[in-house]
Coordinates of C-alpha atoms in Angstrom, one line a residue:
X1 CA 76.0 187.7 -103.6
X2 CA 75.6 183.9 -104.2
X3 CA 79.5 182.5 -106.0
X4 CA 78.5 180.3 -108.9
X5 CA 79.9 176.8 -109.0
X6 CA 82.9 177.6 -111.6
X7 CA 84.2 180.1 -109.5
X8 CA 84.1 178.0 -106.4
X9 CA 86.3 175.0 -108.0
X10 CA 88.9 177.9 -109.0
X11 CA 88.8 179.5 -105.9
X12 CA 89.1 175.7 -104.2
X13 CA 91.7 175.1 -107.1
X14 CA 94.1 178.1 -106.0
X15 CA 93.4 177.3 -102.5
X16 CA 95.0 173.6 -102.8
X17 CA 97.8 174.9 -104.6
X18 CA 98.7 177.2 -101.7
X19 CA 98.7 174.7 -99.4
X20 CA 100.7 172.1 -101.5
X21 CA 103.6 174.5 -102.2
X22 CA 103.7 175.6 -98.3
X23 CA 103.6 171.9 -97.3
X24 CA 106.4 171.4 -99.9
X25 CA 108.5 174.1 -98.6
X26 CA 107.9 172.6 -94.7
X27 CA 109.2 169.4 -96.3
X28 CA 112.7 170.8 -97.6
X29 CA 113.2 172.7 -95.2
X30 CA 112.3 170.5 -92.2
X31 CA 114.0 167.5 -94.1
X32 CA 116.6 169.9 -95.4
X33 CA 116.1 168.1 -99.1
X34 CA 118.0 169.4 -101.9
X35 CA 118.7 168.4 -105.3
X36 CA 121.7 165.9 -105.7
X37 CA 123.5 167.8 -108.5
X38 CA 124.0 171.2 -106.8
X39 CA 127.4 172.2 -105.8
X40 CA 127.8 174.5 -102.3
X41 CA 127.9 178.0 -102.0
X42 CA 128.4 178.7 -105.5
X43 CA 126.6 181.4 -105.0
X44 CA 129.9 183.2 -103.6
X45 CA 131.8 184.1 -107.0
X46 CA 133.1 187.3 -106.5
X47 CA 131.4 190.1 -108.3
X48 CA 135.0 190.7 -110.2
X49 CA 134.3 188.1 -112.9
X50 CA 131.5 190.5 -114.7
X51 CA 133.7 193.5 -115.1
X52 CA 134.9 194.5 -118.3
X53 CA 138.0 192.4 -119.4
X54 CA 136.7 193.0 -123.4
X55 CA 140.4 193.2 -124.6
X56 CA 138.7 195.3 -127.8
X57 CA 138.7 198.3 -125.6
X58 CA 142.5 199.0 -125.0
X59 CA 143.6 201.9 -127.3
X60 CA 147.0 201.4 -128.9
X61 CA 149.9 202.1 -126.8
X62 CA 153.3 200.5 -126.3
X63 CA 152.1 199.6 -123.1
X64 CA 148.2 198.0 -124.3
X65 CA 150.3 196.9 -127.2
X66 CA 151.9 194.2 -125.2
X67 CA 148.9 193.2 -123.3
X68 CA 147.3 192.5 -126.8
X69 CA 149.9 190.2 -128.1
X70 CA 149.7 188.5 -124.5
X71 CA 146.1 188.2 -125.6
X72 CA 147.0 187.1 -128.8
X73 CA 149.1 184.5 -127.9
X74 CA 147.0 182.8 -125.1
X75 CA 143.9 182.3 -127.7
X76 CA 146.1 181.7 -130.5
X77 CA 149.2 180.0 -129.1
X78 CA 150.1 177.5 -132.4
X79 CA 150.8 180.3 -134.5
X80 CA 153.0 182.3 -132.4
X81 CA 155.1 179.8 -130.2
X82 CA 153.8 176.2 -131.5
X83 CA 153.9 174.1 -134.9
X84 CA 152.7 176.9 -137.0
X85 CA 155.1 180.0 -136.1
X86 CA 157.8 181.0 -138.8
X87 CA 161.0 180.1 -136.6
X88 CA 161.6 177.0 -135.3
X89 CA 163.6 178.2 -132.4
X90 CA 160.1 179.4 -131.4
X91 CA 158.2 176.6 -131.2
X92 CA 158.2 175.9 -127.5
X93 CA 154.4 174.6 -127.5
X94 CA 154.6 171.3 -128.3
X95 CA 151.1 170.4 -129.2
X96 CA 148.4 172.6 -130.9
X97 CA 146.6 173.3 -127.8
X98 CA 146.1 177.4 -127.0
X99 CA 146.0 178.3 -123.5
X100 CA 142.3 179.2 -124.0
X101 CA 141.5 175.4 -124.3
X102 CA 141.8 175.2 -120.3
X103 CA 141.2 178.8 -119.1
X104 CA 138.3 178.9 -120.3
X105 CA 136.6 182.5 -121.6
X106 CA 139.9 183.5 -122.1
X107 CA 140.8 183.2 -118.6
X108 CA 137.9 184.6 -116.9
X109 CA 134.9 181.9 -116.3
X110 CA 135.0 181.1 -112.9
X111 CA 136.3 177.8 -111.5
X112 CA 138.2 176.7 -115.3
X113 CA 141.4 177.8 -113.5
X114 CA 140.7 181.2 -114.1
X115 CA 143.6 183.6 -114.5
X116 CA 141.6 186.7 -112.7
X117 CA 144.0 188.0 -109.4
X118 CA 146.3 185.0 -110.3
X119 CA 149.3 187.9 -110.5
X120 CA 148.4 188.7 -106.9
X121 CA 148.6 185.2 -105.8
X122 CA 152.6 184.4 -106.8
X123 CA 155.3 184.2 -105.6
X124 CA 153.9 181.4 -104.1
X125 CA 154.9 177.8 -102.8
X126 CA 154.2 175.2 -105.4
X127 CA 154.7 171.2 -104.1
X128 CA 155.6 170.2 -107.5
X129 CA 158.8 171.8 -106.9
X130 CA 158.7 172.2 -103.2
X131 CA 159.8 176.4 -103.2
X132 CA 158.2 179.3 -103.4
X133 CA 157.9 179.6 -107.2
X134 CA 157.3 183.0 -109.9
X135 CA 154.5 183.5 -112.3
X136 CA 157.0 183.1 -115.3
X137 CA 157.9 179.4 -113.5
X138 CA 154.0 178.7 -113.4
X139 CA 153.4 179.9 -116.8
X140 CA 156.7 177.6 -117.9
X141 CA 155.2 174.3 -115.5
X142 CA 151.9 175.0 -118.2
X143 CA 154.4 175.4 -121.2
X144 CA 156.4 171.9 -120.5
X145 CA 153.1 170.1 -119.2
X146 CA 149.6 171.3 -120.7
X147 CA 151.1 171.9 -124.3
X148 CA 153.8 169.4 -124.1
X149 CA 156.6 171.5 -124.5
X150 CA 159.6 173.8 -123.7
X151 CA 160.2 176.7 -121.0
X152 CA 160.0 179.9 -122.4
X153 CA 163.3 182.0 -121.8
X154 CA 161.8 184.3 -118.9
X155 CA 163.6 187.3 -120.6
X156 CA 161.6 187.1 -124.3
X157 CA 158.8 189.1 -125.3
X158 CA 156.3 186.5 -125.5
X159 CA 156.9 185.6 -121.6
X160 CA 156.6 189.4 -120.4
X161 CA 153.2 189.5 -122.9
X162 CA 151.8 186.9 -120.9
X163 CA 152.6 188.8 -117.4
X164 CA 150.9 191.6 -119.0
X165 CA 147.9 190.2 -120.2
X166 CA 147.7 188.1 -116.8
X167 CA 148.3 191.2 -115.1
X168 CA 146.0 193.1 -117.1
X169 CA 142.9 190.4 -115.9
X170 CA 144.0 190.7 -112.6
X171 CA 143.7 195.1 -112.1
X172 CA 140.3 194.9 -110.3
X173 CA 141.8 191.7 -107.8
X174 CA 142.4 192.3 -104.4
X175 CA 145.9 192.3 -102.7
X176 CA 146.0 188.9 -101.7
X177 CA 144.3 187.5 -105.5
X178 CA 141.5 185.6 -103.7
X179 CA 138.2 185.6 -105.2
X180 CA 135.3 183.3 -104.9
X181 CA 135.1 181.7 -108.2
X182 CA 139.0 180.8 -108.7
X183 CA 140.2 177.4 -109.2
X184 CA 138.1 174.4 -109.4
X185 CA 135.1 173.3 -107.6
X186 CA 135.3 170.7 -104.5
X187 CA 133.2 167.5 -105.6
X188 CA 132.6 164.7 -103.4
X189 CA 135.2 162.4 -104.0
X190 CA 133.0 158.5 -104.7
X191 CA 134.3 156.1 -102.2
X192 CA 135.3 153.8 -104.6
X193 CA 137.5 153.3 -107.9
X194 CA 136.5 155.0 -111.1
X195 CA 134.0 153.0 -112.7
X196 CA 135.4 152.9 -116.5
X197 CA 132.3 151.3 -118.1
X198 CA 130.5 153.9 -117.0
X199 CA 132.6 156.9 -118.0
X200 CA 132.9 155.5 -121.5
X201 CA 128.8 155.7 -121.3
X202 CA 129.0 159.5 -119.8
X203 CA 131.6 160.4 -122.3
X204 CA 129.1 158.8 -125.5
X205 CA 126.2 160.7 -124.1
X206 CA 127.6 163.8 -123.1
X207 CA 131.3 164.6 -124.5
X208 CA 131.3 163.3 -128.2
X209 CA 129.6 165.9 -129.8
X210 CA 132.5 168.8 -129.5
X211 CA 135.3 166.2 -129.0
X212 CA 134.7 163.2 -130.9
X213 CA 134.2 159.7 -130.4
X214 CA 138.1 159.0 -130.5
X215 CA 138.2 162.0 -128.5
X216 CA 140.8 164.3 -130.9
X217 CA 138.4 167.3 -130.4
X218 CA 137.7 169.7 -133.4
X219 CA 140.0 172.0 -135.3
X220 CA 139.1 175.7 -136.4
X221 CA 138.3 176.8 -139.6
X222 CA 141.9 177.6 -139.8
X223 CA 142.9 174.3 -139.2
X224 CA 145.5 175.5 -136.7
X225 CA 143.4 175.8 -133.6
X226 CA 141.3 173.6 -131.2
X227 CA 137.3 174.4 -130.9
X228 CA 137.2 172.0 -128.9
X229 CA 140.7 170.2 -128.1
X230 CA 141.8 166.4 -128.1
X231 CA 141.6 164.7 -124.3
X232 CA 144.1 162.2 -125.5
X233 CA 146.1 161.4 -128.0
X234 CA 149.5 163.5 -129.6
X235 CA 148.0 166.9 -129.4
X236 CA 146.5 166.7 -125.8
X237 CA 148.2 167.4 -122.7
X238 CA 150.8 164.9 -120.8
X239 CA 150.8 162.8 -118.4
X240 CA 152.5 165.3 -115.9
X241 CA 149.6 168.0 -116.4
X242 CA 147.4 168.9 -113.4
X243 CA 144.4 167.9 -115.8
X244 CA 146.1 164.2 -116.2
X245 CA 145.1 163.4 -112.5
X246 CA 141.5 162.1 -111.8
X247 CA 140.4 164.1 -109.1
X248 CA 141.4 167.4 -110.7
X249 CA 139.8 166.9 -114.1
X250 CA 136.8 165.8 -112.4
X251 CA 136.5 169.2 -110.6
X252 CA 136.9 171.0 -113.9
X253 CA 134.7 169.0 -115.7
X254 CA 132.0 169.3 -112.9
X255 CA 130.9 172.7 -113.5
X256 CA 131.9 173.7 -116.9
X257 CA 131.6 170.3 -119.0
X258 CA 129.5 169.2 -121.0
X259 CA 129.1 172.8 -123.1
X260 CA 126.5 174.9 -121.9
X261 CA 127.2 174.0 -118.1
X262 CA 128.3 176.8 -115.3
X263 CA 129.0 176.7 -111.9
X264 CA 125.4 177.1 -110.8
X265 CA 124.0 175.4 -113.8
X266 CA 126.0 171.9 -113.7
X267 CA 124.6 169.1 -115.6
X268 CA 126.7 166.3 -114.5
X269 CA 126.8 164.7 -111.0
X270 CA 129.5 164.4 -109.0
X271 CA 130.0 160.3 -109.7
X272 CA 129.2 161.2 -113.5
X273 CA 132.5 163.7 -113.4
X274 CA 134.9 161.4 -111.2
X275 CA 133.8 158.6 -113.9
X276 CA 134.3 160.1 -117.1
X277 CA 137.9 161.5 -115.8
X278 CA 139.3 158.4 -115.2
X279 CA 138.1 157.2 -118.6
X280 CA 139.6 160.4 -120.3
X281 CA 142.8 159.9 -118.7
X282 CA 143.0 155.9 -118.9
X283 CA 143.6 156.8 -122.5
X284 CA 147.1 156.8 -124.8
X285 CA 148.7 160.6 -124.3
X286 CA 152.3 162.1 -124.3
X287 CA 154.4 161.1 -121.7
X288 CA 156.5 164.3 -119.9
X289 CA 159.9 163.6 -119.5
X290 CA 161.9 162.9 -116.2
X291 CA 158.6 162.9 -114.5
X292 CA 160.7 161.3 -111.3
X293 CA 162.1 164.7 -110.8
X294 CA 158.7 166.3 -110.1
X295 CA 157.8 166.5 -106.1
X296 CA 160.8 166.5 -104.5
X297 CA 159.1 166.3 -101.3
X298 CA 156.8 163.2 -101.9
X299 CA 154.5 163.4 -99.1
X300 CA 153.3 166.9 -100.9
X301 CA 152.6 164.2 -104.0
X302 CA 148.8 165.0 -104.9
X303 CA 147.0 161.0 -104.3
X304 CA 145.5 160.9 -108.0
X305 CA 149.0 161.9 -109.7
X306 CA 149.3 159.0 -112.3
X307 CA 153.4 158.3 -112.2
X308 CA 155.2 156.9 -109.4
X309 CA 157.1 157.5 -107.1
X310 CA 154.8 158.0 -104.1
X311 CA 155.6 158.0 -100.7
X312 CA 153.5 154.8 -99.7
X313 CA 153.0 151.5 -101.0
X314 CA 149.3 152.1 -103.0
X315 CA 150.0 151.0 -106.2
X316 CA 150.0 153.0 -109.3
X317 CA 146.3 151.7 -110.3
X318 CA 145.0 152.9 -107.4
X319 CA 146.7 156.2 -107.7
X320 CA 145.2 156.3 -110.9
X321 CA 141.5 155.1 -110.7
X322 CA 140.6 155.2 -106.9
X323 CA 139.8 154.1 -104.4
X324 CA 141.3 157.4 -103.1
X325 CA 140.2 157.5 -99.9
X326 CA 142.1 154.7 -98.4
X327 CA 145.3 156.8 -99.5
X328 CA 143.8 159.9 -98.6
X329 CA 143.3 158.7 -95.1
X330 CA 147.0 157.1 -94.6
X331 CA 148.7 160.4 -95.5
X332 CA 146.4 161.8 -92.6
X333 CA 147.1 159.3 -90.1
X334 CA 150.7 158.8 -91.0
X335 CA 151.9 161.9 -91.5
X336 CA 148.8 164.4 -90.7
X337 CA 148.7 165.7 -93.9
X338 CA 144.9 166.3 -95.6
X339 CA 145.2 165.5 -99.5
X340 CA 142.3 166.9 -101.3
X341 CA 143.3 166.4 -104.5

């Protein structure tokens, strides 16, 4: 049976195709190309961050009843033990940030410091106060640093809510609390100092929209509440915060910033996070008080923590902006200990 001629150019068509996405897949994998903005084996979050943490579904109880203000008071944490709760002697949140601001989907999107097996994971050795530390110490380091305020007395309802809530994410976590997904991402570190012209320009393009151009973020409907929360200024975090150090904020922001990005959907490079970091925390924010007293142990001093003292000579620019790697590599030679952070 003769083929007619506008068969043969779709058969010849289809035929070209074939061969230009095998010789494309021979390229990647013989060149071993990949895209530039991926991040590495994010495919390895655990399976435990899609089960059911809907807080909705706990029937009352004295028990679920805690777990529910523990709840309460991480989404909602102004009205309950900042600015806007009834007794001043409860106001240990200094700022009108809720813990949800950081944790992200209330404490359960993987790598925003998620809360999921964190239980499991403490007691555990913290350098910031070189010992082994409790979950109501870690909760207390967020209190005084991330919302700019007081401890919480360890013995008060609204600590043990928080343990139950925390402990309430954590049921399906295995004994030891690891789970692929927890933490931050690692991003490759530019080998050079944070470029602030550029950050401004990735902040403009990207960040602007939820947080603002003077970057005070956007209140609720309620007006008590963060949206979308400050990144400097009186209301945001201080300068003693894990999020205040370059390096850290850069991870964070990786993978879950601008809105709409997830760990294996990121929308800003590596260089794009490291730049718009250091141009986020070059800005005015509270200051935590007797920050001298923090790292007892110096060496154990993360390199991109913005206060002196340190344990070598880098100035407190460099510590601030980059270049890291030069400090990086002089705790490693002198004392054989690999900063990542």
């Amino acid at each position: 049976m003769a083929i007619n001629q506008p068969t043969k150019t779709k058969i010849l068509l289809k035929g070209l195709c074939a061969i230009s996405i095998i010789a494309l897949v021979v390229i990647l994998l013989f060149f071993n190309i990949t895209p530039k903005n991926t991040v590495t084996k994010l495919e390895n979050v655990s399976d435990i961050f899609f089960r059911d943490y809907d807080i909705s579904t706990l029937k009352n109880s004295k028990e679920n009843n805690l777990i529910k203000y523990g709840y309460d008071l991480f989404i909602n944490t102004p009205n309950y033990i900042g600015p806007y709760n009834e007794d001043p002697n409860k106001m240990y949140s200094g700022n009108r940030l809720s813990c949800k601001n950081c944790h992200l989907n209330s404490g359960t999107k993987p790598y925003s410091a998620p809360l999921i097996g964190v239980i499991q994971r403490f007691p555990q050795f913290r350098g910031r106060e070189n010992k082994i530390g409790t979950i109501e110490e870690r909760i207390n380091g967020c209190m005084e640093r991330s919302m700019n305020g007081r401890v919480l007395p360890i013995d008060s309802k609204e600590m043990t809510a928080f343990v139950s809530y925390l402990k309430w994410l954590s049921r399906f976590a295995p004994q030891d609390g690891n789970v692929g997904g927890m933490g931050f991402v690692k991003i490759n570190i530019p080998n050079r100092a944070v470029d602030l012209r550029k950050g401004k320009q990735v902040f403009i393009k990207n960040c602007i929209v939820c947080h603002t151009a003077k970057g005070n973020g956007l209140m609720s409907p309620d007006g008590h509440t963060y949206i979308y929360p400050p990144l400097w200024g009186n209301d945001s975090y201080n300068n003693g915060a894990g999020m205040a150090r370059v390096i850290t904020a850069a991870q964070f922001i990786k993978v879950n910033m601008p809105f709409g990005a997830t760990y294996n959907s990121p929308i800003l490079t590596d260089e794009d996070a490291y730049d718009v970091a250091g141009y986020i925390n070059q800005q005015e924010r509270p200051k935590k008080s007797n920050p001298e007293k923090d790292f007892p142990d110096l060496k154990k001093k993360p390199v991109s923590t913005p206060y002196p003292p340190y344990a070598d000579d880098f100035s407190v620019e460099q510590h601030q902006i980059g270049p890291f790697q030069p400090i990086i590599k002089f705790y490693k030679q002198q004392y054989n200990i690999t900063k990542t952070k």
